[in-house]
JSON list of C-alpha atoms in Angstrom, two decimals:
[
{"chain": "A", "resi": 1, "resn": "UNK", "atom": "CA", "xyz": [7.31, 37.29, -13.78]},
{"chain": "A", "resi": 2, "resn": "UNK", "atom": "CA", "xyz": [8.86, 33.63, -12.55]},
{"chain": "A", "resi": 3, "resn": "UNK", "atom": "CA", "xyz": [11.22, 35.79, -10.07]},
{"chain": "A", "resi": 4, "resn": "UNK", "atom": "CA", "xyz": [11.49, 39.10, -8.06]},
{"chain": "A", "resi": 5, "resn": "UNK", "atom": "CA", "xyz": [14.61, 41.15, -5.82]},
{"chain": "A", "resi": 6, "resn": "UNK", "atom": "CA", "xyz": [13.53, 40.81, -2.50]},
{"chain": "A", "resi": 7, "resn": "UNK", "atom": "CA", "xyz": [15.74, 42.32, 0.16]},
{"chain": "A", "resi": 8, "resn": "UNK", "atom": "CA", "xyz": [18.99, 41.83, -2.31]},
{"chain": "A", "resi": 9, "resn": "UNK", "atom": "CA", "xyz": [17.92, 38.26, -3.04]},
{"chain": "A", "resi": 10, "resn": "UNK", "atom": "CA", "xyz": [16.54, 36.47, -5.87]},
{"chain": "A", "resi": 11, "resn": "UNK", "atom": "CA", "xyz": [12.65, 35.06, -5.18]},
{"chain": "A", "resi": 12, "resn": "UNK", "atom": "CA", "xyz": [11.63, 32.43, -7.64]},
{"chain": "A", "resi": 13, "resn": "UNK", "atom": "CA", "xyz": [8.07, 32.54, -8.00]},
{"chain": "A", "resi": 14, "resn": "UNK", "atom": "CA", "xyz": [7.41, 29.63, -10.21]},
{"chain": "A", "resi": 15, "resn": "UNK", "atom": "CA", "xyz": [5.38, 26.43, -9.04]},
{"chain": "A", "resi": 16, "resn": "UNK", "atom": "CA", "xyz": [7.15, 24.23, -10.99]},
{"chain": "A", "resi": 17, "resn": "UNK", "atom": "CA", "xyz": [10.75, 25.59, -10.14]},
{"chain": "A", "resi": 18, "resn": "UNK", "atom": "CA", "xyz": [9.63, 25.02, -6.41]},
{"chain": "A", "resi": 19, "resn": "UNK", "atom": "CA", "xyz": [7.78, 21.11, -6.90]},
{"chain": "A", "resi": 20, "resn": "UNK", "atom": "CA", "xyz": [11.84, 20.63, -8.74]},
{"chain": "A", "resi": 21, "resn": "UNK", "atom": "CA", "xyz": [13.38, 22.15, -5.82]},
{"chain": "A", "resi": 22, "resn": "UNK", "atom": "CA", "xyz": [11.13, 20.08, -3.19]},
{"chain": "A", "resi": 23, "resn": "UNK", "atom": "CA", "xyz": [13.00, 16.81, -1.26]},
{"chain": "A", "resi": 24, "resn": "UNK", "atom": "CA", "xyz": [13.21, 14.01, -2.77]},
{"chain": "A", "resi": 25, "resn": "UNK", "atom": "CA", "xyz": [12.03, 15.04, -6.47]},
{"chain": "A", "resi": 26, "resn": "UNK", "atom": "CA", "xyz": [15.42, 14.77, -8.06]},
{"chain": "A", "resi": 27, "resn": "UNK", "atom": "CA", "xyz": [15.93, 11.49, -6.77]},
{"chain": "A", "resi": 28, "resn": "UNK", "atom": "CA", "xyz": [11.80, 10.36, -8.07]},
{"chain": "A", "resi": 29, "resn": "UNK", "atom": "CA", "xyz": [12.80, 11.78, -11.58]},
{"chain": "A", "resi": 30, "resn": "UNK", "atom": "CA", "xyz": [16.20, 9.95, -11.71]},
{"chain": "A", "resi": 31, "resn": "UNK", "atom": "CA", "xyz": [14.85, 6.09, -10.41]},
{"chain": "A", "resi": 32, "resn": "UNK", "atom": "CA", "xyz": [12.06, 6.72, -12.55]},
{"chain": "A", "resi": 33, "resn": "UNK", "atom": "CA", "xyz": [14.83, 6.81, -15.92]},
{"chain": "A", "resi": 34, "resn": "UNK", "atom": "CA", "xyz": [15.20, 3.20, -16.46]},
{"chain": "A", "resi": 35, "resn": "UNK", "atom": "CA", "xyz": [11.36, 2.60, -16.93]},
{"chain": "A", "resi": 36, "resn": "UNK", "atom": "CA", "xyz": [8.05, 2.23, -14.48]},
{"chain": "A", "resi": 37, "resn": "UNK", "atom": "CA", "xyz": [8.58, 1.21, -11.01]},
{"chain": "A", "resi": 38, "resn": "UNK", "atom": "CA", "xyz": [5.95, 0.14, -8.04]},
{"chain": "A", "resi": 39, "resn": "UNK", "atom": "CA", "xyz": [5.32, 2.63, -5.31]},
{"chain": "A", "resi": 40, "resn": "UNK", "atom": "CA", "xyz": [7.34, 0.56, -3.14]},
{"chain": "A", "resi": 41, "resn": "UNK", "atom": "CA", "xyz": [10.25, 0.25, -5.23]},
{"chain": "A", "resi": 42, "resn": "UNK", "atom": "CA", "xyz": [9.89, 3.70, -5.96]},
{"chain": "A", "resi": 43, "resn": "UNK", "atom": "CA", "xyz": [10.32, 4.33, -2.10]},
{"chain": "A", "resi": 44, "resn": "UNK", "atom": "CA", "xyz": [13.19, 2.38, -1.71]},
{"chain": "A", "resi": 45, "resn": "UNK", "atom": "CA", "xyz": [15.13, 3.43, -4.87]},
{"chain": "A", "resi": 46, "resn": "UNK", "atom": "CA", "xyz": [14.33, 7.18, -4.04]},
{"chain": "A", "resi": 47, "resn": "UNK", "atom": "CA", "xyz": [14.98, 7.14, -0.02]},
{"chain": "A", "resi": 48, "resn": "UNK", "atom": "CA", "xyz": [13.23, 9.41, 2.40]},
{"chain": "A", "resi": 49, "resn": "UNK", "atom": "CA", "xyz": [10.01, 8.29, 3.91]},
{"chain": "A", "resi": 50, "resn": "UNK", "atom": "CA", "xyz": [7.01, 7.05, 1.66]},
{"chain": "A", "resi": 51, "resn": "UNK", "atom": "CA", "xyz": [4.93, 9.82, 1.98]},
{"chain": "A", "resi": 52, "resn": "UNK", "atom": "CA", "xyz": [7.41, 12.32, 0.84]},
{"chain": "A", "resi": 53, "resn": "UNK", "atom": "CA", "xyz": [7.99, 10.23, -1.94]},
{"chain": "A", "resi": 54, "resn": "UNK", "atom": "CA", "xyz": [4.30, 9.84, -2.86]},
{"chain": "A", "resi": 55, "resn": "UNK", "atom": "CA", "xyz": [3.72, 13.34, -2.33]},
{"chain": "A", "resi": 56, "resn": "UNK", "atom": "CA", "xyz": [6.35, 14.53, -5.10]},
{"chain": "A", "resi": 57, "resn": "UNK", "atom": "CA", "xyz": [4.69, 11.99, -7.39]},
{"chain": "A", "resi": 58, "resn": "UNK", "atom": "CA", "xyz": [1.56, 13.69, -6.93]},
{"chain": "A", "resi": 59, "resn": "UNK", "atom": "CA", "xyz": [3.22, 17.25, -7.79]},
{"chain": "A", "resi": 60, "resn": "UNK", "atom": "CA", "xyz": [5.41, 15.66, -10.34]},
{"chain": "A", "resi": 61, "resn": "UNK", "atom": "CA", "xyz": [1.93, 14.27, -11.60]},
{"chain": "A", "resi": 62, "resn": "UNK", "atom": "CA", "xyz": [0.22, 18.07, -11.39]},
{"chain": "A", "resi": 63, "resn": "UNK", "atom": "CA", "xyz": [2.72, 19.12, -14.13]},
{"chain": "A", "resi": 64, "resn": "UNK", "atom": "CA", "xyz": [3.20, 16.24, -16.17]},
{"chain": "A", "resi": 65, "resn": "UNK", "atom": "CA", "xyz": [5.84, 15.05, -15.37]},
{"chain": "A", "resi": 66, "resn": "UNK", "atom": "CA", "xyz": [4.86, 11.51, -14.34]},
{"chain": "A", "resi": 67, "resn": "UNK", "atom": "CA", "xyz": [1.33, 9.33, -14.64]},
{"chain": "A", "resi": 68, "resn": "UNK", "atom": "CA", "xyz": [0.44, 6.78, -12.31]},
{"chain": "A", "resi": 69, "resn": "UNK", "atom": "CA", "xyz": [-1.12, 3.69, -14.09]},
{"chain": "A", "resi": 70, "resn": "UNK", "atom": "CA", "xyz": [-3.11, 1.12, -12.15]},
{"chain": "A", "resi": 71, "resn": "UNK", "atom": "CA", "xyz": [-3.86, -2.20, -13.26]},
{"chain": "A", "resi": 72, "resn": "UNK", "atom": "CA", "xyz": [-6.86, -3.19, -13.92]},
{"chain": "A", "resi": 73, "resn": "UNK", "atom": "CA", "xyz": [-5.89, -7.15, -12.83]},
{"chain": "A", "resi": 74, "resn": "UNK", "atom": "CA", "xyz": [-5.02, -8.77, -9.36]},
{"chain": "A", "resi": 75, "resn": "UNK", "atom": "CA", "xyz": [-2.78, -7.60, -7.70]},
{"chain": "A", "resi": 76, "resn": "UNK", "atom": "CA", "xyz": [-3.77, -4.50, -7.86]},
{"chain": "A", "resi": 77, "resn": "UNK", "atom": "CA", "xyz": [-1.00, -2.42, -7.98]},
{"chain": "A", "resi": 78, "resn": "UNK", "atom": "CA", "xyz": [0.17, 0.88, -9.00]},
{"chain": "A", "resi": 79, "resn": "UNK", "atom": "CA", "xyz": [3.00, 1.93, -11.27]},
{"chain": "A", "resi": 80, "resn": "UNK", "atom": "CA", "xyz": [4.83, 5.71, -11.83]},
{"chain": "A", "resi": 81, "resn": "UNK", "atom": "CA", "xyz": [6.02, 6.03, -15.27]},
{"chain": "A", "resi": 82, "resn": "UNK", "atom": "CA", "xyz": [8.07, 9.39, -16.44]},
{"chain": "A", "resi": 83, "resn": "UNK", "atom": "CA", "xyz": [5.93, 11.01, -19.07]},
{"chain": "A", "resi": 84, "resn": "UNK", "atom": "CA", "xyz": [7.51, 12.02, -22.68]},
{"chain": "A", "resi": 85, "resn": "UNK", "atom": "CA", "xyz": [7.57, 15.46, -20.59]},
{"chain": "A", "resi": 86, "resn": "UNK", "atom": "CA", "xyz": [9.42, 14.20, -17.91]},
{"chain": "A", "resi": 87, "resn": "UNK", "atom": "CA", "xyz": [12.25, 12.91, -19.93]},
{"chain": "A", "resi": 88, "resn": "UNK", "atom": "CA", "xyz": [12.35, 16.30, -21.50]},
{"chain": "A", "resi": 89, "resn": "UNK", "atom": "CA", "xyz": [13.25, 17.62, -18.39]},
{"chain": "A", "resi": 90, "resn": "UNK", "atom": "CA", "xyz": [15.47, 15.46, -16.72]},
{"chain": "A", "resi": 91, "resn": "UNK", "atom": "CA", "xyz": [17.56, 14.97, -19.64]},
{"chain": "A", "resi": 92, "resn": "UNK", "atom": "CA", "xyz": [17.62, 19.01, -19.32]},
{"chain": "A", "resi": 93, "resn": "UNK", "atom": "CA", "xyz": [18.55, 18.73, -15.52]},
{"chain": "A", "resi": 94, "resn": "UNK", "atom": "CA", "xyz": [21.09, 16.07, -16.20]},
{"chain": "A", "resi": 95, "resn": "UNK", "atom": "CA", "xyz": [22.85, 18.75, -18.68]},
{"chain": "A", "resi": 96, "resn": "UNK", "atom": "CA", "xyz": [22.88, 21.17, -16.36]},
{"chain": "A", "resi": 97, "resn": "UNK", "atom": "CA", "xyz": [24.20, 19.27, -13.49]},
{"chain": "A", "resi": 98, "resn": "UNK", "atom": "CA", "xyz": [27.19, 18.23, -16.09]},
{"chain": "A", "resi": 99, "resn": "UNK", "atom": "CA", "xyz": [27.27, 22.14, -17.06]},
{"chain": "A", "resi": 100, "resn": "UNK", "atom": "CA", "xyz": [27.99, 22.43, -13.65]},
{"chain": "A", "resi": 101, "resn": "UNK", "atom": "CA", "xyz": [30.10, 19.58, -12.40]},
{"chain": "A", "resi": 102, "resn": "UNK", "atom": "CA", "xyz": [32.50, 19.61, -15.95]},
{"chain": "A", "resi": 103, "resn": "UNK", "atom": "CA", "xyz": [33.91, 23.36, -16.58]}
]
């Protein structure tokens, strides 16, 4: 079951609904839309600190939702990329958001 009534409330019990509902994912998934970025540009683009941001990528990563590529040349750097997956789903989220905004 991905939810359950607790005390009159609704209690999502899905891991991905709560790595999408985690700081700073959203704005990961949306600076990631134009194409690969490096972590530090990722950083800046998404805001919050660096290790929030890098922490998301890793759950974002769990589901496949993102891959992290490193190159294999100096410098030796590494790159987050949306996955085919990832699209998927933010083109979903950006529907819903205009669902919402747009009556």
């Amino acid at each position: 079951m991905f939810f359950e009534l607790v005390w009159g409330m609704v209690e999502f019990r899905s891991e991905v609904f709560g790595v999408l509902c985690g700081a700073r994912c959203l704005e990961v998934l949306f600076c990631l839309r134009g194409g690969c970025l490096g972590v530090r540009e990722l950083c800046r683009c998404a805001g919050g600190s660096c290790s929030t941001v890098l922490r998301r990528v890793g759950e974002l990563e769990e589901l496949g939702l993102v891959r992290v590529v490193c190159s294999r040349v100096f410098p030796f750097e590494k790159r987050i990329c949306l996955t085919g997956k990832g699209r998927r789903v933010l083109r979903k989220i950006v529907l819903l958001i205009c669902d919402l905004e747009f009556p």
